[in-house]
Short mmCIF file of C-alpha atoms in Angstrom, two decimals:
data_model
loop_
_atom_site.label_atom_id
_atom_site.label_comp_id
_atom_site.label_asym_id
_atom_site.label_seq_id
_atom_site.Cartn_x
_atom_site.Cartn_y
_atom_site.Cartn_z
CA UNK A 1 109.47 80.09 106.32
CA UNK A 2 107.13 81.96 108.91
CA UNK A 3 104.39 80.13 110.24
CA UNK A 4 101.98 83.14 109.89
CA UNK A 5 99.99 81.15 107.32
CA UNK A 6 100.23 77.59 108.64
CA UNK A 7 96.88 76.31 109.67
CA UNK A 8 95.16 77.54 106.62
CA UNK A 9 93.20 74.96 104.90
CA UNK A 10 94.59 73.23 101.79
CA UNK A 11 94.32 74.79 98.72
CA UNK A 12 91.27 73.21 97.11
CA UNK A 13 89.19 74.28 100.10
CA UNK A 14 90.58 77.73 100.45
CA UNK A 15 89.99 78.26 96.57
CA UNK A 16 86.36 76.85 96.77
CA UNK A 17 85.58 79.74 99.00
CA UNK A 18 87.46 82.42 97.36
CA UNK A 19 85.88 81.33 93.67
CA UNK A 20 82.40 82.17 95.22
CA UNK A 21 83.50 85.96 96.01
CA UNK A 22 82.11 87.77 93.04
CA UNK A 23 84.06 90.93 94.22
CA UNK A 24 87.26 89.17 94.66
CA UNK A 25 86.89 87.68 91.38
CA UNK A 26 86.11 91.04 89.59
CA UNK A 27 88.94 92.79 91.00
CA UNK A 28 91.41 90.03 90.09
CA UNK A 29 90.08 89.78 86.61
CA UNK A 30 90.31 93.11 85.73
CA UNK A 31 93.84 93.87 87.35
CA UNK A 32 95.58 90.69 86.05
CA UNK A 33 94.22 91.04 82.46
CA UNK A 34 95.28 94.87 82.36
CA UNK A 35 98.76 94.07 83.49
CA UNK A 36 99.38 90.98 81.12
CA UNK A 37 98.16 93.12 78.32
CA UNK A 38 100.38 95.87 78.96
CA UNK A 39 103.46 93.67 79.52
CA UNK A 40 102.89 91.87 76.22
CA UNK A 41 103.13 95.14 74.56
CA UNK A 42 106.25 96.06 76.49
CA UNK A 43 108.16 92.79 75.95
CA UNK A 44 107.34 92.93 71.98
CA UNK A 45 109.20 96.21 71.84
CA UNK A 46 112.54 94.29 72.17
CA UNK A 47 113.70 92.04 69.10
CA UNK A 48 116.18 90.35 71.53
CA UNK A 49 113.76 89.35 74.22
CA UNK A 50 114.41 85.56 73.93
CA UNK A 51 118.11 86.35 73.99
CA UNK A 52 117.76 88.25 77.23
CA UNK A 53 115.59 85.60 78.76
CA UNK A 54 118.12 82.96 77.97
CA UNK A 55 120.94 85.13 79.25
CA UNK A 56 118.90 85.76 82.45
CA UNK A 57 118.73 81.83 82.86
CA UNK A 58 122.15 81.28 82.27
CA UNK A 59 123.29 83.82 84.65
CA UNK A 60 121.14 82.52 87.40
CA UNK A 61 122.07 78.92 86.97
CA UNK A 62 126.03 79.76 86.73
CA UNK A 63 125.55 81.80 89.98
CA UNK A 64 123.61 79.12 91.75
CA UNK A 65 126.32 76.73 90.97
CA UNK A 66 128.85 78.83 92.53
CA UNK A 67 126.80 80.47 95.16
CA UNK A 68 129.26 79.67 98.07
CA UNK A 69 131.86 81.78 96.07
CA UNK A 70 129.87 84.67 95.30
CA UNK A 71 128.33 85.11 98.82
CA UNK A 72 131.76 84.96 100.25
CA UNK A 73 132.61 87.74 97.57
CA UNK A 74 129.66 89.66 98.26
CA UNK A 75 130.37 89.60 102.12
CA UNK A 76 134.01 90.86 101.52
CA UNK A 77 132.84 93.78 99.33
CA UNK A 78 130.08 94.69 101.94
CA UNK A 79 132.56 94.71 104.52
CA UNK A 80 135.03 96.52 102.47
CA UNK A 81 132.49 99.41 102.02
CA UNK A 82 131.75 99.73 105.52
CA UNK A 83 128.97 97.53 106.04
CA UNK A 84 128.32 94.53 108.24
CA UNK A 85 127.03 91.06 107.23
CA UNK A 86 124.92 88.72 109.11
CA UNK A 87 124.21 85.07 108.19
CA UNK A 88 120.84 83.59 109.10
CA UNK A 89 119.94 80.02 108.84
CA UNK A 90 116.40 80.28 109.42
CA UNK A 91 113.44 82.64 109.98
CA UNK A 92 113.98 82.86 113.70
CA UNK A 93 117.62 83.68 113.52
CA UNK A 94 117.05 86.41 110.98
CA UNK A 95 114.36 88.08 113.34
CA UNK A 96 116.61 87.99 116.39
CA UNK A 97 119.13 89.46 114.60
CA UNK A 98 117.12 92.22 113.10
CA UNK A 99 115.38 92.99 116.52
CA UNK A 100 118.79 93.13 118.32
CA UNK A 101 119.87 95.81 115.68
CA UNK A 102 117.03 97.80 116.03
CA UNK A 103 117.03 97.72 119.81
CA UNK A 104 120.68 98.57 119.86
CA UNK A 105 119.75 101.88 118.07
CA UNK A 106 117.32 102.73 120.92
CA UNK A 107 114.46 103.17 118.53
CA UNK A 108 110.85 101.60 118.68
CA UNK A 109 109.83 102.53 115.40
CA UNK A 110 111.03 101.54 111.82
CA UNK A 111 110.02 102.33 108.32
CA UNK A 112 110.06 99.50 105.80
CA UNK A 113 110.73 98.92 102.02
CA UNK A 114 108.21 96.48 100.47
CA UNK A 115 110.28 93.19 100.85
CA UNK A 116 109.12 89.58 100.43
CA UNK A 117 111.89 88.10 102.50
CA UNK A 118 110.65 90.11 105.59
CA UNK A 119 107.24 88.92 105.09
CA UNK A 120 108.56 85.27 104.53
CA UNK A 121 110.02 85.26 108.03
CA UNK A 122 107.10 87.22 109.65
CA UNK A 123 109.55 90.25 110.60
CA UNK A 124 106.80 92.51 111.47
CA UNK A 125 105.07 90.38 114.04
CA UNK A 126 108.59 89.49 115.57
CA UNK A 127 109.13 93.13 115.90
CA UNK A 128 105.86 93.90 117.35
CA UNK A 129 106.76 91.12 119.99
CA UNK A 130 109.72 93.12 120.97
CA UNK A 131 107.97 96.29 121.14
CA UNK A 132 108.95 97.58 117.82
CA UNK A 133 106.60 98.91 115.18
CA UNK A 134 107.18 98.60 111.52
CA UNK A 135 105.41 100.86 109.16
CA UNK A 136 105.16 99.75 105.73
CA UNK A 137 105.52 102.52 103.02
CA UNK A 138 104.76 100.82 99.78
CA UNK A 139 101.00 102.01 98.99
CA UNK A 140 99.65 98.36 98.49
CA UNK A 141 101.69 97.35 101.37
CA UNK A 142 100.04 100.18 103.64
CA UNK A 143 96.62 99.13 102.40
CA UNK A 144 97.39 95.75 103.51
CA UNK A 145 98.77 96.63 106.89
CA UNK A 146 95.95 99.22 107.73
CA UNK A 147 93.53 96.71 106.67
CA UNK A 148 94.98 94.04 109.07
CA UNK A 149 94.82 92.05 105.91
CA UNK A 150 97.25 89.62 103.96
CA UNK A 151 99.26 90.15 100.77
CA UNK A 152 97.78 88.45 97.80
CA UNK A 153 100.06 89.18 94.95
CA UNK A 154 103.85 89.64 94.59
CA UNK A 155 103.95 92.93 92.66
CA UNK A 156 100.41 94.26 93.87
CA UNK A 157 99.75 92.96 97.46
CA UNK A 158 96.30 94.49 97.61
CA UNK A 159 95.23 93.56 94.30
CA UNK A 160 92.17 91.91 95.77
CA UNK A 161 90.97 95.39 96.93
CA UNK A 162 89.23 98.16 94.80
CA UNK A 163 89.27 101.70 95.10
CA UNK A 164 86.13 102.01 97.35
CA UNK A 165 87.40 99.15 99.74
CA UNK A 166 90.61 101.16 100.06
CA UNK A 167 89.04 104.36 100.53
CA UNK A 168 87.03 102.84 103.38
CA UNK A 169 90.14 101.50 104.93
CA UNK A 170 92.03 104.88 104.76
CA UNK A 171 89.01 106.68 106.42
CA UNK A 172 88.51 104.24 109.37
CA UNK A 173 92.16 103.06 110.00
CA UNK A 174 94.71 105.60 109.21
CA UNK A 175 94.14 107.79 112.40
CA UNK A 176 94.92 104.79 114.47
CA UNK A 177 98.45 104.69 113.08
CA UNK A 178 99.29 108.19 112.44
CA UNK A 179 97.99 111.16 110.42
CA UNK A 180 94.14 110.50 109.77
CA UNK A 181 92.64 110.48 106.24
CA UNK A 182 91.65 113.84 104.90
CA UNK A 183 87.76 114.73 105.56
CA UNK A 184 85.80 113.76 102.60
CA UNK A 185 88.40 111.36 101.06
CA UNK A 186 86.85 109.92 97.71
CA UNK A 187 88.26 107.11 95.83
CA UNK A 188 89.98 108.54 92.83
CA UNK A 189 93.42 107.27 92.46
CA UNK A 190 94.96 110.69 93.07
CA UNK A 191 93.06 111.34 96.18
CA UNK A 192 94.20 107.71 97.59
CA UNK A 193 97.75 108.34 96.79
CA UNK A 194 97.76 111.87 98.28
CA UNK A 195 96.25 110.60 101.49
CA UNK A 196 98.98 107.67 101.82
CA UNK A 197 101.49 110.39 101.11
CA UNK A 198 100.64 112.86 103.81
CA UNK A 199 100.28 109.71 106.19
CA UNK A 200 103.79 108.48 105.42
CA UNK A 201 105.66 111.83 105.26
CA UNK A 202 105.70 112.39 108.97
CA UNK A 203 107.25 108.86 109.51
CA UNK A 204 109.89 109.18 107.03
CA UNK A 205 110.88 112.62 108.42
CA UNK A 206 111.30 110.99 112.02
CA UNK A 207 112.36 107.63 111.21
CA UNK A 208 116.12 106.72 112.18
CA UNK A 209 115.80 102.93 111.24
CA UNK A 210 115.04 101.62 107.63
CA UNK A 211 114.37 98.15 106.81
CA UNK A 212 114.62 96.75 103.18
CA UNK A 213 114.96 93.87 100.97
CA UNK A 214 116.73 94.01 97.80
CA UNK A 215 115.79 92.87 94.18
CA UNK A 216 119.70 92.01 93.57
CA UNK A 217 122.99 92.01 95.20
CA UNK A 218 126.19 92.71 93.19
CA UNK A 219 129.14 90.51 94.49
CA UNK A 220 131.81 92.38 92.74
CA UNK A 221 131.19 95.68 94.66
CA UNK A 222 128.91 94.72 97.53
CA UNK A 223 126.07 96.95 96.06
CA UNK A 224 122.35 96.28 96.84
CA UNK A 225 119.64 97.29 94.18
CA UNK A 226 115.75 98.03 94.77
CA UNK A 227 113.65 98.78 92.10
CA UNK A 228 109.98 100.50 92.78
CA UNK A 229 107.65 102.77 91.38
CA UNK A 230 106.61 105.18 94.22
CA UNK A 231 109.75 106.66 95.69
CA UNK A 232 108.94 105.23 99.15
CA UNK A 233 111.75 102.94 98.79
CA UNK A 234 114.22 105.79 98.09
CA UNK A 235 113.06 107.68 101.15
CA UNK A 236 113.55 104.53 103.38
CA UNK A 237 116.75 103.90 101.99
CA UNK A 238 118.57 107.55 102.36
CA UNK A 239 116.63 109.27 105.22
CA UNK A 240 117.47 106.84 108.26
CA UNK A 241 120.74 106.65 109.82
CA UNK A 242 120.73 102.92 110.19
CA UNK A 243 119.59 100.35 107.26
CA UNK A 244 119.06 96.79 107.69
CA UNK A 245 118.56 94.82 104.68
CA UNK A 246 117.22 91.21 104.82
CA UNK A 247 117.87 89.42 101.46
CA UNK A 248 117.69 85.80 100.51
CA UNK A 249 120.93 84.27 99.56
CA UNK A 250 119.86 83.62 95.76
CA UNK A 251 119.38 87.38 94.99
CA UNK A 252 123.34 87.80 94.27
CA UNK A 253 124.38 88.31 90.85
CA UNK A 254 128.31 88.33 90.05
CA UNK A 255 128.76 91.49 88.27
CA UNK A 256 127.35 94.88 87.17
CA UNK A 257 127.28 93.45 83.69
CA UNK A 258 125.01 90.79 84.69
CA UNK A 259 122.77 93.16 86.58
CA UNK A 260 122.26 94.80 83.10
CA UNK A 261 120.27 92.13 81.85
CA UNK A 262 117.74 92.00 84.75
CA UNK A 263 117.28 95.73 84.94
CA UNK A 264 115.85 95.17 81.25
CA UNK A 265 113.67 92.07 81.80
CA UNK A 266 112.17 92.87 85.56
CA UNK A 267 110.56 96.19 84.75
CA UNK A 268 108.97 94.87 81.52
CA UNK A 269 107.71 91.78 83.15
CA UNK A 270 106.51 93.24 86.44
CA UNK A 271 105.15 96.52 85.78
CA UNK A 272 105.28 96.62 81.84
CA UNK A 273 107.63 99.49 81.97
CA UNK A 274 110.92 100.18 80.07
CA UNK A 275 112.71 101.11 83.22
CA UNK A 276 111.32 101.29 86.84
CA UNK A 277 110.85 104.92 87.97
CA UNK A 278 113.07 104.28 91.07
CA UNK A 279 116.37 102.29 90.96
CA UNK A 280 118.05 102.59 94.14
CA UNK A 281 121.74 101.30 94.67
CA UNK A 282 123.72 101.69 97.71
CA UNK A 283 127.14 100.28 98.70
CA UNK A 284 127.99 100.11 102.43
CA UNK A 285 127.65 103.16 104.39
CA UNK A 286 127.69 107.13 103.55
CA UNK A 287 128.57 110.30 105.49
CA UNK A 288 126.16 112.33 103.22
CA UNK A 289 123.21 110.77 101.48
CA UNK A 290 122.49 107.55 102.86
CA UNK A 291 122.82 105.28 105.84
CA UNK A 292 126.04 105.70 108.36
CA UNK A 293 125.33 102.23 109.64
CA UNK A 294 124.39 99.48 107.10
CA UNK A 295 123.59 95.89 107.94
CA UNK A 296 122.99 93.09 105.57
CA UNK A 297 121.20 89.97 106.77
CA UNK A 298 121.67 87.21 104.30
CA UNK A 299 118.72 84.73 104.59
CA UNK A 300 118.82 80.89 103.88
CA UNK A 301 115.55 79.66 105.43
CA UNK A 302 115.18 76.71 103.37
CA UNK A 303 117.15 77.78 100.09
CA UNK A 304 120.22 75.50 100.24
CA UNK A 305 117.69 72.74 100.74
CA UNK A 306 116.01 73.97 97.42
CA UNK A 307 119.68 74.16 95.83
CA UNK A 308 120.09 70.53 96.34
CA UNK A 309 117.15 69.40 94.38
CA UNK A 310 118.42 69.37 90.90
CA UNK A 311 115.05 69.92 89.20
CA UNK A 312 113.29 72.34 92.00
CA UNK A 313 116.67 74.52 92.19
CA UNK A 314 115.35 76.43 89.13
CA UNK A 315 112.88 77.89 91.26
CA UNK A 316 115.62 80.15 92.83
CA UNK A 317 116.05 81.77 89.63
CA UNK A 318 113.05 84.15 90.51
CA UNK A 319 113.13 87.66 90.07
CA UNK A 320 109.74 88.20 91.62
CA UNK A 321 108.21 89.94 88.58
CA UNK A 322 104.76 88.15 89.30
CA UNK A 323 104.23 87.58 85.38
CA UNK A 324 103.40 84.06 86.29
CA UNK A 325 100.46 85.05 88.40
CA UNK A 326 98.93 87.64 85.90
CA UNK A 327 98.43 84.77 83.16
CA UNK A 328 97.69 82.03 85.62
CA UNK A 329 93.87 80.83 85.29
CA UNK A 330 93.90 79.44 88.84
CA UNK A 331 95.16 82.38 90.48
CA UNK A 332 92.95 84.63 88.36
CA UNK A 333 89.95 82.83 89.96
CA UNK A 334 91.30 81.92 93.34
CA UNK A 335 93.31 84.88 94.35
CA UNK A 336 96.52 84.59 96.39
CA UNK A 337 95.30 84.02 99.95
CA UNK A 338 94.08 80.48 98.78
CA UNK A 339 97.99 79.69 98.59
CA UNK A 340 98.51 80.28 102.26
CA UNK A 341 101.87 81.77 101.72
CA UNK A 342 103.28 85.11 100.83
CA UNK A 343 104.29 83.52 97.58
CA UNK A 344 101.27 83.11 95.68
CA UNK A 345 100.39 81.84 92.21
CA UNK A 346 102.54 79.54 90.11
CA UNK A 347 105.86 80.47 91.51
CA UNK A 348 104.47 80.09 95.00
CA UNK A 349 103.02 76.73 94.22
CA UNK A 350 106.57 75.51 93.46
CA UNK A 351 108.62 77.75 95.81
CA UNK A 352 106.58 77.56 99.21
CA UNK A 353 106.58 73.54 99.25
CA UNK A 354 110.30 73.35 98.95
CA UNK A 355 111.24 76.01 101.40
CA UNK A 356 108.68 74.95 103.89
CA UNK A 357 108.49 71.42 103.01
CA UNK A 358 105.07 69.30 102.37
CA UNK A 359 104.24 67.92 105.50
CA UNK A 360 101.34 70.25 106.30
CA UNK A 361 98.07 69.97 104.30
CA UNK A 362 98.17 73.18 102.64
CA UNK A 363 101.95 72.82 101.62
CA UNK A 364 101.08 69.11 100.08
CA UNK A 365 98.09 70.60 98.31
CA UNK A 366 99.96 73.37 96.38
CA UNK A 367 101.85 71.43 93.62
CA UNK A 368 98.45 70.61 92.78
CA UNK A 369 97.02 74.13 92.21
CA UNK A 370 97.58 74.27 88.79
CA UNK A 371 96.34 73.13 85.19
CA UNK A 372 99.83 72.64 84.01
CA UNK A 373 98.77 74.88 80.84
CA UNK A 374 102.53 76.17 80.71
CA UNK A 375 101.58 79.66 80.59
CA UNK A 376 103.64 80.51 83.44
CA UNK A 377 106.75 79.26 81.76
CA UNK A 378 106.08 81.12 78.75
CA UNK A 379 106.02 84.49 80.32
CA UNK A 380 108.72 83.95 83.02
CA UNK A 381 111.93 86.13 82.32
CA UNK A 382 114.32 83.53 83.54
CA UNK A 383 112.66 80.52 81.78
CA UNK A 384 111.48 78.64 85.18
CA UNK A 385 109.80 75.58 84.03
CA UNK A 386 107.38 75.85 86.63
CA UNK A 387 104.97 72.78 85.23
CA UNK A 388 108.13 70.45 85.51
CA UNK A 389 108.73 71.31 89.07
CA UNK A 390 105.12 71.10 89.76
CA UNK A 391 105.15 67.65 88.41
CA UNK A 392 108.42 66.82 90.39
CA UNK A 393 106.83 68.07 93.61
CA UNK A 394 103.73 65.92 93.02
CA UNK A 395 105.80 62.87 92.48
CA UNK A 396 107.25 63.65 96.04
CA UNK A 397 104.14 64.11 97.76
CA UNK A 398 102.64 61.01 96.15
CA UNK A 399 105.64 58.82 96.90
CA UNK A 400 105.25 60.04 100.63
CA UNK A 401 101.79 58.37 100.54
CA UNK A 402 98.64 59.12 102.52
CA UNK A 403 95.26 57.88 102.15
CA UNK A 404 94.16 59.21 98.96
CA UNK A 405 97.66 58.12 97.06
CA UNK A 406 97.24 54.47 98.61
CA UNK A 407 93.78 54.22 97.02
CA UNK A 408 94.98 55.60 93.89
CA UNK A 409 98.09 53.14 93.73
CA UNK A 410 95.58 50.23 94.40
CA UNK A 411 93.21 51.37 91.84
CA UNK A 412 96.06 51.65 89.17
CA UNK A 413 97.21 48.16 90.11
CA UNK A 414 93.89 46.84 89.71
CA UNK A 415 93.37 48.22 86.46
CA UNK A 416 96.70 46.91 85.17
CA UNK A 417 95.89 43.58 86.29
CA UNK A 418 92.40 43.60 84.25
CA UNK A 419 93.99 45.19 81.22
CA UNK A 420 96.50 42.29 80.98
CA UNK A 421 93.63 39.79 80.71
CA UNK A 422 91.41 40.80 77.70
CA UNK A 423 88.69 37.95 78.72
CA UNK A 424 88.28 39.71 82.17
CA UNK A 425 88.17 43.11 80.51
CA UNK A 426 85.45 42.00 78.07
CA UNK A 427 83.47 40.32 80.41
CA UNK A 428 83.53 43.42 82.60
CA UNK A 429 82.49 45.85 79.80
CA UNK A 430 79.37 43.72 79.21
CA UNK A 431 78.30 43.53 82.79
CA UNK A 432 78.99 47.25 83.00
CA UNK A 433 76.72 48.01 79.83
CA UNK A 434 74.05 45.79 81.12
CA UNK A 435 73.63 47.51 84.58
CA UNK A 436 74.15 51.12 83.07
CA UNK A 437 70.78 52.24 84.52
CA UNK A 438 72.19 51.42 87.98
CA UNK A 439 75.15 53.59 87.72
CA UNK A 440 75.65 56.56 90.17
CA UNK A 441 76.46 59.91 88.81
CA UNK A 442 79.28 60.41 91.27
CA UNK A 443 82.12 57.69 91.76
CA UNK A 444 82.04 56.57 95.73
CA UNK A 445 85.58 57.30 97.17
CA UNK A 446 86.75 59.63 94.72
CA UNK A 447 85.07 62.79 95.78
CA UNK A 448 87.97 65.10 94.67
CA UNK A 449 87.66 64.26 91.13
CA UNK A 450 84.02 63.74 90.81
CA UNK A 451 82.41 66.62 92.90
CA UNK A 452 82.99 68.70 89.99
CA UNK A 453 82.45 66.23 87.17
CA UNK A 454 79.65 63.82 86.28
CA UNK A 455 80.79 60.42 85.22
CA UNK A 456 80.10 59.75 81.57
CA UNK A 457 77.21 57.46 80.73
CA UNK A 458 77.91 53.94 79.83
CA UNK A 459 77.09 52.99 76.14
CA UNK A 460 74.26 50.38 75.68
CA UNK A 461 76.74 47.87 74.38
CA UNK A 462 80.65 47.31 74.73
CA UNK A 463 82.77 48.62 71.64
CA UNK A 464 84.05 45.10 71.21
CA UNK A 465 80.45 43.77 70.74
CA UNK A 466 79.61 46.84 68.34
CA UNK A 467 82.72 46.29 66.33
CA UNK A 468 81.90 42.30 65.82
CA UNK A 469 78.62 43.25 64.45
CA UNK A 470 79.29 46.17 62.32
CA UNK A 471 82.91 45.61 61.17
CA UNK A 472 83.59 42.05 61.00
#
């Protein structure tokens, strides 16, 4: 993954700062509760939701099991339709490929469809280093870009901003990137949307190169699919002469019949809609409506390592609906930036450490950014057991050691020795009861646990002694 977020503090430290921001918490609480309530209604409309969920899980698992076969089939289909396929082992290679393709057109500007994969590899920054400006066209991504911010949600990257903050960003920053905001711009959704529409229209009309990701790739025909709600994606996919799509290798599905399942579950789980307002599909090149030059960059960037993990590989089923974020009590209070990754929330807590490894402080802390309440698993449309993967990753982090884990192992070993010796345990209990007035409120050496918890007060006499007096 990109090093864009590396160097951030570990999750507990970043989250502690975030929960102190009252405006952020209010924005997140309002947005996540609104989305999840609407999703619950949309899902309840389908009597066969459980069957669709299981079908999505089975399709993804079957595809991942034969991923090599379907990727080769996809390459053959895209090539037969006039496109060109490039294979990128990591972020650096993907960025080199895309930058080279843009330079070959002679252009210095590109328009972009919202794409998690390009954020993952830090494509915008890589293009900037090559003298190429990338313009985000999704409304939320535009807000993030203009505000020199970072996305904090998979579906709604600017979820941490309210309307007043967005208005101020548009007023102060739009002019530096192109058409300025209208005079006297207010903060109503209609005014903000119209300001973004006018600002972006000139970029759409002059762009010759578009960059996208894809929600799905159909192996049997080489068709790519993007679902969105604003129409900006349709503009980026049809107007430019050259289209470059950067897509993770796990996004392939074998057939159109398989795709049909996800076109039912994704919109209901993400935007709580029966169908996305815009579902765009393209196959290769076109002499009419669509790109005359199409390039597909298939991105690995750690995905084959995830695939090798029998427990962790289920994270590759993810269809980026963000339902798990909207029900997560940790995400609702800490926000997305605390995760130090473009993938926040429960899915980010399991996907990021697998893609990047757990050697950095922030990545090693992510598997612990959860209460293990299981709400994320309950709403996942492809039945990713996120709590199971979190525990699995915690074991991995603990097995590698570190000061805190060594102390924990020593404490557990000592406790085991005492519990195996009833006489020693009884004597310890009596000493602890008689010295109860001297006990501290915090346990030395265990600040990660006791900084937010008081030690329970020791009773006046051990339970064994009480039982002997009252029940003998």
